[in-house]
Every structure is written in C-alpha cells, then in structure tokens.
CSV table of C-alpha atoms in Angstrom, one decimal:
chain,number,residue,atom,x,y,z
U,173,LYS,CA,-94.3,49.6,-44.4
U,174,GLN,CA,-95.8,47.1,-41.9
U,175,GLU,CA,-93.9,46.5,-38.7
U,176,VAL,CA,-94.6,43.8,-36.2
U,177,THR,CA,-93.4,43.9,-32.6
U,178,GLN,CA,-93.5,41.2,-30.0
U,179,ILE,CA,-93.3,41.7,-26.2
U,180,PRO,CA,-91.7,40.3,-24.2
U,181,ALA,CA,-88.6,39.1,-26.2
U,182,ALA,CA,-88.1,36.3,-23.6
U,183,LEU,CA,-90.2,34.9,-20.8
U,184,SER,CA,-89.5,32.2,-18.1
U,185,VAL,CA,-92.3,31.0,-15.9
U,186,PRO,CA,-93.0,27.9,-13.7
U,187,GLU,CA,-95.1,25.1,-15.0
U,188,GLY,CA,-98.8,25.5,-14.6
U,189,GLU,CA,-99.0,29.3,-15.0
U,190,ASN,CA,-101.3,31.0,-17.5
U,191,LEU,CA,-99.4,33.4,-19.6
U,192,VAL,CA,-100.0,36.1,-22.3
U,193,LEU,CA,-97.7,36.8,-25.3
U,194,ASN,CA,-98.2,40.2,-27.0
U,195,CYS,CA,-98.0,41.2,-30.6
U,196,SER,CA,-98.5,44.7,-32.1
U,197,PHE,CA,-98.5,45.8,-35.7
U,198,THR,CA,-98.4,49.3,-37.2
U,199,ASP,CA,-100.8,49.1,-40.2
U,200,SER,CA,-104.3,47.9,-39.2
U,201,ALA,CA,-105.2,47.0,-42.8
U,202,ILE,CA,-104.4,43.4,-42.5
U,203,TYR,CA,-105.8,40.3,-44.2
U,204,ASN,CA,-105.1,37.9,-41.3
U,205,LEU,CA,-102.7,37.3,-38.4
U,206,GLN,CA,-101.0,34.0,-37.7
U,207,TRP,CA,-99.3,32.7,-34.6
U,208,PHE,CA,-96.5,30.1,-35.1
U,209,ARG,CA,-94.3,28.0,-32.8
U,210,GLN,CA,-90.7,27.3,-33.6
U,211,ASP,CA,-88.6,24.7,-31.7
U,212,PRO,CA,-84.8,25.1,-31.7
U,213,GLY,CA,-83.3,24.2,-35.1
U,214,LYS,CA,-86.7,23.4,-36.6
U,215,GLY,CA,-89.2,24.9,-38.9
U,216,LEU,CA,-92.4,26.8,-38.1
U,217,THR,CA,-95.6,25.2,-37.0
U,218,SER,CA,-98.8,27.1,-37.5
U,219,LEU,CA,-100.8,27.4,-34.2
U,220,LEU,CA,-103.7,29.7,-34.9
U,221,LEU,CA,-104.8,32.0,-37.7
U,222,ILE,CA,-107.3,34.9,-37.1
U,223,GLN,CA,-109.0,36.5,-40.1
U,224,SER,CA,-109.3,40.3,-40.1
U,225,SER,CA,-113.0,40.0,-39.4
U,226,GLN,CA,-112.6,37.7,-36.4
U,227,ARG,CA,-111.9,38.6,-32.8
U,228,GLU,CA,-110.4,35.4,-31.5
U,229,GLN,CA,-109.5,31.7,-32.3
U,230,THR,CA,-109.1,28.9,-29.9
U,231,SER,CA,-107.2,25.6,-30.1
U,232,GLY,CA,-106.9,23.5,-27.0
U,233,ARG,CA,-105.1,25.5,-24.3
U,234,LEU,CA,-104.3,28.3,-26.8
U,235,ASN,CA,-106.4,31.3,-27.4
U,236,ALA,CA,-105.5,34.1,-29.8
U,237,SER,CA,-107.3,37.4,-29.9
U,238,LEU,CA,-107.2,40.2,-32.4
U,239,ASP,CA,-108.0,43.9,-32.0
U,240,LYS,CA,-107.4,45.2,-35.5
U,241,SER,CA,-108.3,48.8,-34.8
U,242,SER,CA,-105.6,49.1,-32.1
U,243,GLY,CA,-103.1,46.9,-34.0
U,244,ARG,CA,-102.8,44.3,-31.3
U,245,SER,CA,-103.0,40.5,-30.8
U,246,THR,CA,-102.4,38.3,-27.8
U,247,LEU,CA,-101.7,34.6,-27.5
U,248,TYR,CA,-103.0,33.2,-24.2
U,249,ILE,CA,-101.5,29.9,-23.1
U,250,ALA,CA,-103.4,28.2,-20.2
U,251,ALA,CA,-101.9,25.8,-17.7
U,252,SER,CA,-98.4,26.0,-19.3
U,253,GLN,CA,-96.3,22.8,-19.6
U,254,PRO,CA,-92.6,22.3,-20.2
U,255,GLY,CA,-93.4,21.0,-23.7
U,256,ASP,CA,-94.7,24.6,-24.4
U,257,SER,CA,-91.1,25.8,-24.3
U,258,ALA,CA,-90.3,27.3,-27.7
U,259,THR,CA,-90.2,30.5,-29.6
U,260,TYR,CA,-93.6,32.0,-30.6
U,261,LEU,CA,-93.8,34.1,-33.7
U,262,CYS,CA,-96.6,36.5,-34.7
U,263,ALA,CA,-97.0,37.3,-38.4
U,264,VAL,CA,-99.4,39.5,-40.3
U,265,ARG,CA,-100.6,39.3,-43.9
U,266,ASP,CA,-101.5,42.6,-45.4
U,267,SER,CA,-104.8,43.3,-46.9
U,268,GLY,CA,-105.3,41.7,-50.3
U,269,GLY,CA,-104.2,38.2,-49.4
U,270,GLY,CA,-103.3,36.5,-52.6
U,271,ALA,CA,-99.6,36.3,-53.1
U,272,ASP,CA,-98.7,38.6,-50.2
U,273,GLY,CA,-95.9,37.3,-47.9
U,274,LEU,CA,-96.0,37.6,-44.2
U,275,THR,CA,-94.4,40.2,-42.0
U,276,PHE,CA,-93.0,38.6,-38.9
U,277,GLY,CA,-92.2,39.8,-35.4
U,278,LYS,CA,-88.9,38.8,-33.9
U,279,GLY,CA,-90.6,36.3,-31.5
U,280,THR,CA,-91.0,35.6,-27.8
U,281,HIS,CA,-88.6,32.9,-26.5
U,282,LEU,CA,-90.6,31.0,-23.9
U,283,ILE,CA,-89.2,28.7,-21.2
U,284,ILE,CA,-91.5,26.8,-18.9
U,285,GLN,CA,-89.7,25.6,-15.8
U,286,PRO,CA,-90.7,22.1,-14.6
T,90,ASP,CA,-96.3,19.9,-43.3
T,91,ALA,CA,-98.3,20.5,-46.5
T,92,GLY,CA,-95.9,18.3,-48.4
T,93,ILE,CA,-93.0,20.7,-48.5
T,94,THR,CA,-89.4,19.6,-48.7
T,95,GLN,CA,-86.2,21.6,-49.0
T,96,SER,CA,-82.8,20.6,-50.3
T,97,PRO,CA,-80.1,20.6,-49.3
T,98,ARG,CA,-80.9,20.8,-45.5
T,99,HIS,CA,-77.4,22.0,-44.7
T,100,LYS,CA,-74.7,23.6,-46.9
T,101,VAL,CA,-71.3,25.2,-46.4
T,102,THR,CA,-69.9,27.1,-49.2
T,103,GLU,CA,-67.2,29.7,-49.9
T,104,THR,CA,-67.7,33.4,-50.7
T,105,GLY,CA,-68.2,34.0,-54.4
T,106,THR,CA,-69.6,30.6,-55.3
T,107,PRO,CA,-73.1,30.2,-56.8
T,108,VAL,CA,-75.6,28.3,-54.6
T,109,THR,CA,-79.1,27.0,-55.5
T,110,LEU,CA,-81.6,26.0,-52.9
T,111,ARG,CA,-84.6,23.9,-53.9
T,112,CYS,CA,-88.1,23.9,-52.5
T,113,HIS,CA,-90.4,21.1,-53.6
T,114,GLN,CA,-94.1,20.7,-52.9
T,115,THR,CA,-96.4,17.9,-53.8
T,116,GLU,CA,-99.9,19.4,-53.5
T,117,ASN,CA,-100.0,21.7,-56.5
T,118,HIS,CA,-100.2,25.0,-54.5
T,119,ARG,CA,-100.1,28.1,-56.6
T,120,TYR,CA,-98.3,30.5,-54.2
T,121,MET,CA,-94.7,29.8,-52.9
T,122,TYR,CA,-92.3,31.9,-50.9
T,123,TRP,CA,-88.7,32.1,-49.8
T,124,TYR,CA,-87.8,33.7,-46.4
T,125,ARG,CA,-84.6,34.0,-44.5
T,126,GLN,CA,-84.3,34.0,-40.7
T,127,ASP,CA,-81.5,35.8,-38.9
T,128,PRO,CA,-81.0,36.5,-35.2
T,129,GLY,CA,-82.2,40.0,-34.4
T,130,HIS,CA,-84.2,40.3,-37.6
T,131,GLY,CA,-86.8,37.5,-37.5
T,132,LEU,CA,-88.0,36.1,-40.8
T,133,ARG,CA,-88.0,38.3,-43.9
T,134,LEU,CA,-89.4,37.7,-47.3
T,135,ILE,CA,-86.9,37.3,-50.2
T,136,HIS,CA,-89.0,36.4,-53.2
T,137,TYR,CA,-92.4,34.9,-53.9
T,138,SER,CA,-94.2,33.2,-56.8
T,139,TYR,CA,-97.8,33.3,-57.8
T,140,GLY,CA,-97.5,30.7,-60.6
T,141,VAL,CA,-95.2,29.1,-63.1
T,142,LYS,CA,-92.8,31.7,-64.3
T,143,ASP,CA,-94.5,34.4,-62.3
T,144,THR,CA,-92.3,35.7,-59.5
T,145,ASP,CA,-91.8,39.0,-57.6
T,146,LYS,CA,-89.4,40.6,-55.1
T,147,GLY,CA,-89.8,40.7,-51.4
T,148,GLU,CA,-88.3,42.9,-48.7
T,149,VAL,CA,-84.7,41.5,-49.0
T,150,SER,CA,-84.3,40.4,-52.6
T,151,ASP,CA,-80.9,42.0,-53.4
T,152,GLY,CA,-78.3,39.2,-54.2
T,153,TYR,CA,-81.0,36.6,-54.9
T,154,SER,CA,-82.8,35.3,-57.9
T,155,VAL,CA,-85.6,32.8,-58.2
T,156,SER,CA,-87.1,30.6,-60.8
T,157,ARG,CA,-90.3,28.5,-61.1
T,158,SER,CA,-90.5,26.4,-64.2
T,159,LYS,CA,-92.8,23.8,-62.7
T,160,THR,CA,-95.6,24.2,-60.2
T,161,GLU,CA,-93.9,21.9,-57.7
T,162,ASP,CA,-90.4,23.5,-57.6
T,163,PHE,CA,-89.3,26.9,-56.5
T,164,LEU,CA,-85.6,27.6,-56.8
T,165,LEU,CA,-83.6,30.2,-54.9
T,166,THR,CA,-80.2,31.1,-56.4
T,167,LEU,CA,-77.4,33.1,-54.8
T,168,GLU,CA,-75.4,34.1,-57.9
T,169,SER,CA,-72.2,34.9,-55.9
T,170,ALA,CA,-72.6,34.0,-52.2
T,171,THR,CA,-71.4,36.5,-49.5
T,172,SER,CA,-71.0,36.0,-45.8
T,173,SER,CA,-74.0,38.2,-45.2
T,174,GLN,CA,-76.1,35.5,-46.8
T,175,THR,CA,-75.3,33.1,-44.1
T,176,SER,CA,-78.7,32.3,-42.7
T,177,VAL,CA,-81.5,29.8,-42.4
T,178,TYR,CA,-83.7,29.8,-45.5
T,179,PHE,CA,-87.4,28.7,-45.3
T,180,CYS,CA,-89.7,27.9,-48.1
T,181,ALA,CA,-93.5,28.3,-47.6
T,182,ILE,CA,-96.7,27.7,-49.5
T,183,SER,CA,-100.1,29.3,-49.1
T,184,ALA,CA,-103.1,27.0,-48.9
T,185,VAL,CA,-106.6,27.1,-47.5
T,186,GLY,CA,-106.2,25.9,-43.9
T,187,ALA,CA,-108.6,24.6,-41.3
T,188,SER,CA,-109.9,28.2,-40.8
T,189,GLY,CA,-111.1,28.3,-44.4
T,190,THR,CA,-108.7,31.0,-45.4
T,191,ASP,CA,-105.3,31.3,-46.9
T,192,THR,CA,-102.7,30.0,-44.4
T,193,GLN,CA,-98.9,29.8,-44.9
T,194,TYR,CA,-97.2,26.5,-44.2
T,195,PHE,CA,-93.4,26.3,-43.9
T,196,GLY,CA,-90.8,23.8,-45.0
T,197,PRO,CA,-88.1,22.4,-42.6
T,198,GLY,CA,-85.5,25.0,-43.6
T,199,THR,CA,-82.0,25.0,-45.1
T,200,ARG,CA,-79.0,26.2,-43.0
T,201,LEU,CA,-76.5,27.9,-45.3
T,202,THR,CA,-73.1,29.0,-44.1
T,203,VAL,CA,-70.9,31.1,-46.4
T,204,LEU,CA,-67.2,31.2,-45.4
C-alpha cells in the first residue's frame, strides 16, 4: 500500500526566504505526483504536476522536483511572501493512471511572517 | 475549478439519519472521486467512478455508497450517519491538464457534522 509522508509538518519563516518542502513515498511505481495548496476552510488548488518520466516542473516562483527511484519530491518556493501561507499537500497517483485515486500526505502547514 | 460544484456546502445531521452529498460537473469528465479530509489523516479516497453506473471502492469505503446515473452527477450516500463520519468531503474529477496528462481537480468541499 502506497504511503506518502511530508516533512516538516509545520514551518514558519520570515518573508523573503527561499524554502523547501519535502515529500516521500514508499512505492516508486507512480504515474504522477501532484502538489496542491489548500487555504483554511477552502478546497485544493493544483500547483504543479510531475509525470513519472519527468524530473521537475516550474511555475513562477515554484519548482517541484521528482526522484522516482528514491521515492522523493521537493517543492521549492523562492522569495516567499505572506500570501504563500497555506497548507501544501503532496499526492501520488499509482502506476496505471486511469481511474486511480490519489494517495495524499498529511501536508505541510506553512506560515510566512511579514 | 473545472466546473465542479458540491451541495450542500454545510450540513449538520443526527446519528442514524441518511445523508446524500452531491457532486456536479459541467464538462463531461469520465472519472469522478469522493475523498474525505480529517485532521491527522489527510485526504483519503472513499469511492470513485469511471463512467455512468461504473463505480468502485477506495481506501475508506465502509459506511458509504455511491451512485452515478448521469455523467455529470456523482452522489455519495451515508446510509446511517455516525459521528465518525463527521468530516470535510471533497469531490474531484480527472482531466487532462496543462501538463498534457491526467490531473485531478477538486470541488470546494462539503463540511458534514454528525451529532
């Protein structure tokens, strides 16, 4: 059974810092990996998706990397801003795609101090 | 938001009563999912559907049933609600995203409280 772990569970940093969120998964036979953002009381917003054949994806100040063989992904946030404060979730889709649901980590709660 | 709506958005009910949550999508997506989100557990898959009348169980399906009689609607039913089913329920669809591969998009969620 796939298990996804996110470290740290919570992180508080001053504005302007670059930071890294970590995600690990136990079964490397994944179809893709997705990073989401969730604001309090809200739904999930997809940030980046990395296919199993890719090493990284970038969107603005966000960069996600994937090392499938070691079961790890990182989300790099450059020049953090208070508006980046949210919970960040990592989720994997197991090999086969199709109807497969996602297996989620428990998230990293991020606070950016002004 | 991939055209996903959920209703109701909030519901309070009593133990033992039946509850049905509705997920509606407007873009004819084939795959639909129900997840629940609980503190300390993250999001977990309850049931999913791969077409009209085609559904299957996820990780935490006990106590839940689903139905999909139309492409656009995926219903989640709690036959007899229990306090352990107090949670936030999210519906999702799978669609080809900007990356060119299947991406899951989520609805706004339904907060259910069972007293």
